[in-house]
Amino acid sequence: MKPASIDSRARRRKNAILGALSATLLRLTSVVILLWLRSSWEPKAFMAKLLLVLAVLGIGSIPFIWISLKTRLKEIQGGEEDAAAQY
């Protein structure tokens, strides 16, 4: 039988990965919607440019999600929460 700390670490790791995946999926979905909306505007229109900028910002934020996940997984592996829970 596994110790409780290993089970909770595995659960936290799984939740962190699922959170990153769902955040990435949400960003990609919003980018697709923004680009779809942009297609109904004249390419030189202000709104088309604004939607393109928002789509690029949405795509640009995805790497930061995965950087945060990497940091979170290191925290979980290091047992920082387990150590803090003792106080």
Coordinates of N, CA, C and O in Angstrom, one line a residue:
M1 N 0.8 -1.2 0.0 CA 0.0 0.0 0.0 C 0.9 1.2 0.0 O 1.9 1.3 0.7
K2 N 0.5 2.2 -0.8 CA 1.3 3.5 -0.9 C 1.0 4.4 0.3 O -0.1 4.4 0.8
P3 N 2.1 5.1 0.7 CA 1.9 6.1 1.7 C 0.9 7.2 1.2 O 0.8 7.5 0.0
A4 N 0.3 7.9 2.1 CA -0.7 8.9 1.7 C -0.1 10.0 1.0 O -0.7 10.6 0.1
S5 N 1.2 10.4 1.4 CA 1.9 11.5 0.7 C 2.1 11.2 -0.8 O 2.0 12.1 -1.6
I6 N 2.4 10.0 -1.1 CA 2.7 9.6 -2.5 C 1.4 9.7 -3.3 O 1.3 10.2 -4.4
D7 N 0.3 9.2 -2.7 CA -1.0 9.3 -3.4 C -1.5 10.8 -3.6 O -2.0 11.1 -4.7
S8 N -1.2 11.6 -2.6 CA -1.6 13.0 -2.7 C -0.7 13.7 -3.7 O -1.2 14.6 -4.5
R9 N 0.5 13.4 -3.8 CA 1.4 13.9 -4.8 C 1.0 13.5 -6.2 O 1.0 14.4 -7.1
A10 N 0.6 12.3 -6.4 CA 0.2 11.8 -7.7 C -1.1 12.5 -8.1 O -1.3 12.9 -9.3
R11 N -2.0 12.7 -7.1 CA -3.3 13.4 -7.4 C -3.0 14.9 -7.8 O -3.6 15.4 -8.7
R12 N -2.1 15.5 -7.0 CA -1.8 16.9 -7.3 C -1.1 17.1 -8.7 O -1.3 18.0 -9.4
R13 N -0.2 16.1 -9.0 CA 0.5 16.1 -10.3 C -0.6 16.0 -11.4 O -0.5 16.7 -12.4
K14 N -1.5 15.0 -11.3 CA -2.5 14.8 -12.3 C -3.4 16.0 -12.4 O -3.7 16.4 -13.6
N15 N -3.8 16.7 -11.3 CA -4.6 17.9 -11.4 C -3.9 19.0 -12.1 O -4.5 19.8 -12.8
A16 N -2.6 19.1 -11.8 CA -1.8 20.2 -12.4 C -1.7 20.0 -13.9 O -1.9 21.0 -14.7
I17 N -1.5 18.8 -14.4 CA -1.4 18.5 -15.8 C -2.8 18.7 -16.5 O -2.8 19.3 -17.5
L18 N -3.8 18.3 -15.8 CA -5.2 18.5 -16.4 C -5.5 20.0 -16.5 O -6.1 20.4 -17.4
G19 N -5.1 20.7 -15.5 CA -5.3 22.2 -15.5 C -4.6 22.8 -16.6 O -5.1 23.7 -17.3
A20 N -3.3 22.4 -16.9 CA -2.6 23.0 -18.0 C -3.2 22.6 -19.3 O -3.3 23.5 -20.2
L21 N -3.6 21.4 -19.4 CA -4.2 21.0 -20.7 C -5.6 21.7 -20.9 O -5.8 22.2 -22.1
S22 N -6.4 21.9 -19.9 CA -7.6 22.6 -20.1 C -7.4 24.0 -20.4 O -8.1 24.6 -21.2
A23 N -6.4 24.7 -19.7 CA -6.2 26.1 -20.0 C -5.7 26.3 -21.4 O -6.1 27.2 -22.1
T24 N -4.8 25.3 -21.9 CA -4.3 25.4 -23.3 C -5.5 25.2 -24.3 O -5.6 25.9 -25.2
L25 N -6.3 24.2 -24.0 CA -7.5 24.0 -24.9 C -8.4 25.2 -24.9 O -8.9 25.6 -26.0
L26 N -8.6 25.9 -23.8 CA -9.5 27.0 -23.7 C -8.8 28.2 -24.5 O -9.5 28.9 -25.3
R27 N -7.5 28.4 -24.4 CA -6.9 29.4 -25.2 C -6.9 29.1 -26.7 O -7.2 30.0 -27.4
L28 N -6.7 27.9 -27.1 CA -6.8 27.6 -28.5 C -8.2 27.7 -29.0 O -8.4 28.2 -30.1
T29 N -9.2 27.4 -28.2 CA -10.6 27.6 -28.6 C -10.9 29.1 -28.8 O -11.5 29.5 -29.8
S30 N -10.4 29.9 -27.9 CA -10.7 31.3 -28.0 C -10.0 31.9 -29.2 O -10.5 32.8 -29.9
V31 N -8.8 31.4 -29.5 CA -8.1 31.9 -30.7 C -8.8 31.5 -32.0 O -9.0 32.3 -32.9
V32 N -9.3 30.3 -32.1 CA -10.1 29.9 -33.2 C -11.3 30.8 -33.4 O -11.7 31.2 -34.5
I33 N -12.0 31.0 -32.3 CA -13.2 31.9 -32.3 C -12.9 33.3 -32.8 O -13.5 33.9 -33.6
L34 N -11.8 33.8 -32.2 CA -11.3 35.2 -32.6 C -11.0 35.2 -34.1 O -11.4 36.2 -34.8
L35 N -10.3 34.2 -34.6 CA -10.0 34.2 -36.0 C -11.2 34.0 -36.9 O -11.3 34.6 -38.0
W36 N -12.2 33.3 -36.4 CA -13.4 33.1 -37.2 C -14.2 34.4 -37.2 O -14.7 34.8 -38.3
L37 N -14.2 35.1 -36.1 CA -14.9 36.4 -36.1 C -14.2 37.4 -37.0 O -14.8 38.2 -37.6
R38 N -12.9 37.3 -37.0 CA -12.1 38.2 -37.8 C -12.4 38.1 -39.3 O -12.3 39.0 -40.1
S39 N -12.7 36.9 -39.7 CA -13.0 36.6 -41.1 C -14.2 37.3 -41.6 O -14.3 37.5 -42.9
S40 N -15.1 37.8 -40.8 CA -16.2 38.5 -41.2 C -16.0 40.0 -41.4 O -16.9 40.8 -41.8
W41 N -14.8 40.5 -41.0 CA -14.5 41.9 -41.1 C -13.6 42.2 -42.3 O -12.8 41.3 -42.8
E42 N -13.6 43.4 -42.8 CA -12.7 43.8 -43.9 C -11.3 43.7 -43.3 O -11.0 44.2 -42.2
P43 N -10.3 43.1 -44.1 CA -8.9 42.9 -43.5 C -8.3 44.2 -43.0 O -7.5 44.2 -42.1
K44 N -8.6 45.4 -43.6 CA -8.0 46.6 -43.1 C -8.7 47.3 -42.0 O -8.3 48.3 -41.5
A45 N -9.9 46.8 -41.6 CA -10.7 47.4 -40.6 C -10.0 47.3 -39.2 O -9.2 46.4 -38.9
F46 N -10.3 48.3 -38.4 CA -9.7 48.3 -37.0 C -10.1 47.0 -36.2 O -9.2 46.5 -35.6
M47 N -11.3 46.6 -36.3 CA -11.8 45.5 -35.6 C -11.0 44.2 -36.0 O -10.7 43.3 -35.2
A48 N -10.8 44.0 -37.3 CA -10.0 42.9 -37.8 C -8.6 42.8 -37.2 O -8.1 41.8 -36.8
K49 N -8.0 44.0 -37.2 CA -6.6 44.1 -36.6 C -6.7 43.8 -35.1 O -5.8 43.1 -34.6
L50 N -7.7 44.3 -34.4 CA -7.8 44.1 -33.0 C -8.0 42.6 -32.7 O -7.3 42.1 -31.8
L51 N -8.8 42.0 -33.4 CA -9.1 40.5 -33.2 C -7.8 39.7 -33.5 O -7.5 38.7 -32.8
L52 N -7.0 40.1 -34.5 CA -5.8 39.4 -34.8 C -4.8 39.6 -33.6 O -4.1 38.7 -33.2
V53 N -4.7 40.8 -33.1 CA -3.8 41.1 -31.9 C -4.2 40.2 -30.8 O -3.4 39.6 -30.1
L54 N -5.5 40.1 -30.5 CA -6.0 39.3 -29.4 C -5.7 37.8 -29.6 O -5.4 37.1 -28.6
A55 N -5.8 37.4 -30.8 CA -5.5 36.0 -31.1 C -4.0 35.7 -30.9 O -3.7 34.7 -30.4
V56 N -3.2 36.6 -31.4 CA -1.7 36.4 -31.2 C -1.4 36.4 -29.7 O -0.6 35.6 -29.2
L57 N -2.0 37.3 -28.9 CA -1.8 37.3 -27.5 C -2.2 36.0 -26.8 O -1.6 35.5 -25.9
G58 N -3.3 35.5 -27.3 CA -3.8 34.2 -26.8 C -2.9 33.1 -27.1 O -2.6 32.3 -26.2
I59 N -2.3 33.0 -28.3 CA -1.4 32.0 -28.6 C -0.1 32.2 -27.8 O 0.6 31.3 -27.3
G60 N 0.3 33.5 -27.7 CA 1.6 33.8 -27.0 C 1.5 33.5 -25.5 O 2.6 33.3 -24.9
S61 N 0.3 33.3 -24.9 CA 0.3 33.0 -23.5 C 0.4 31.5 -23.2 O 0.6 31.1 -22.1
I62 N 0.2 30.7 -24.2 CA 0.3 29.2 -24.0 C 1.6 28.7 -23.5 O 1.7 27.9 -22.6
P63 N 2.8 29.2 -24.0 CA 4.0 28.7 -23.4 C 4.2 29.0 -21.9 O 4.8 28.2 -21.2
F64 N 3.6 30.1 -21.5 CA 3.7 30.5 -20.0 C 2.9 29.5 -19.2 O 3.2 29.2 -18.0
I65 N 1.8 28.9 -19.8 CA 1.1 27.9 -19.0 C 1.9 26.7 -18.8 O 2.0 26.2 -17.7
W66 N 2.7 26.3 -19.8 CA 3.5 25.1 -19.7 C 4.8 25.4 -18.8 O 5.3 24.5 -18.1
I67 N 5.3 26.6 -18.8 CA 6.4 27.0 -17.9 C 5.9 26.9 -16.5 O 6.6 26.4 -15.6
S68 N 4.7 27.4 -16.2 CA 4.1 27.3 -14.9 C 3.8 25.9 -14.5 O 4.1 25.5 -13.3
L69 N 3.4 25.0 -15.4 CA 3.2 23.6 -15.1 C 4.5 23.0 -14.7 O 4.6 22.2 -13.7
K70 N 5.6 23.3 -15.4 CA 6.9 22.7 -15.1 C 7.3 23.1 -13.7 O 7.8 22.3 -12.9
T71 N 7.1 24.4 -13.3 CA 7.5 24.9 -12.0 C 6.6 24.2 -10.9 O 7.1 23.8 -9.9
R72 N 5.3 24.0 -11.2 CA 4.4 23.4 -10.3 C 4.8 21.9 -10.1 O 4.7 21.4 -8.9
L73 N 5.2 21.2 -11.1 CA 5.5 19.8 -11.0 C 6.8 19.7 -10.2 O 7.0 18.7 -9.4
K74 N 7.7 20.6 -10.3 CA 8.9 20.6 -9.5 C 8.6 20.8 -8.0 O 9.2 20.2 -7.1
E75 N 7.6 21.7 -7.7 CA 7.2 22.0 -6.4 C 6.6 20.7 -5.8 O 6.8 20.3 -4.6
I76 N 5.7 20.0 -6.6 CA 5.1 18.8 -6.1 C 6.1 17.7 -5.8 O 6.1 17.0 -4.8
Q77 N 7.1 17.6 -6.8 CA 8.1 16.6 -6.6 C 9.0 16.8 -5.4 O 9.4 15.9 -4.7
G78 N 9.3 18.1 -5.1 CA 10.1 18.5 -4.0 C 9.4 18.3 -2.7 O 10.1 18.4 -1.6
G79 N 8.1 18.2 -2.7 CA 7.4 18.0 -1.4 C 7.2 19.3 -0.6 O 7.1 19.3 0.6
E80 N 7.3 20.5 -1.3 CA 7.2 21.7 -0.6 C 5.8 21.9 0.1 O 5.8 22.4 1.2
E81 N 4.8 21.4 -0.5 CA 3.5 21.5 0.2 C 3.4 20.6 1.4 O 2.8 20.9 2.4
D82 N 4.0 19.4 1.2 CA 4.0 18.4 2.4 C 4.7 19.0 3.5 O 4.3 18.9 4.7
A83 N 5.9 19.7 3.3 CA 6.6 20.3 4.3 C 5.9 21.4 5.0 O 5.9 21.6 6.2
A84 N 5.2 22.2 4.2 CA 4.5 23.4 4.7 C 3.3 22.9 5.5 O 2.8 23.6 6.4
A85 N 2.7 21.8 5.2 CA 1.5 21.3 5.9 C 1.9 20.9 7.3 O 1.0 20.8 8.1
Q86 N 3.1 20.7 7.6 CA 3.5 20.2 8.9 C 3.5 21.4 9.9 O 3.5 21.2 11.1
Y87 N 3.5 22.6 9.4 CA 3.5 23.8 10.3 C 2.2 24.3 10.6 O 1.2 24.3 10.1

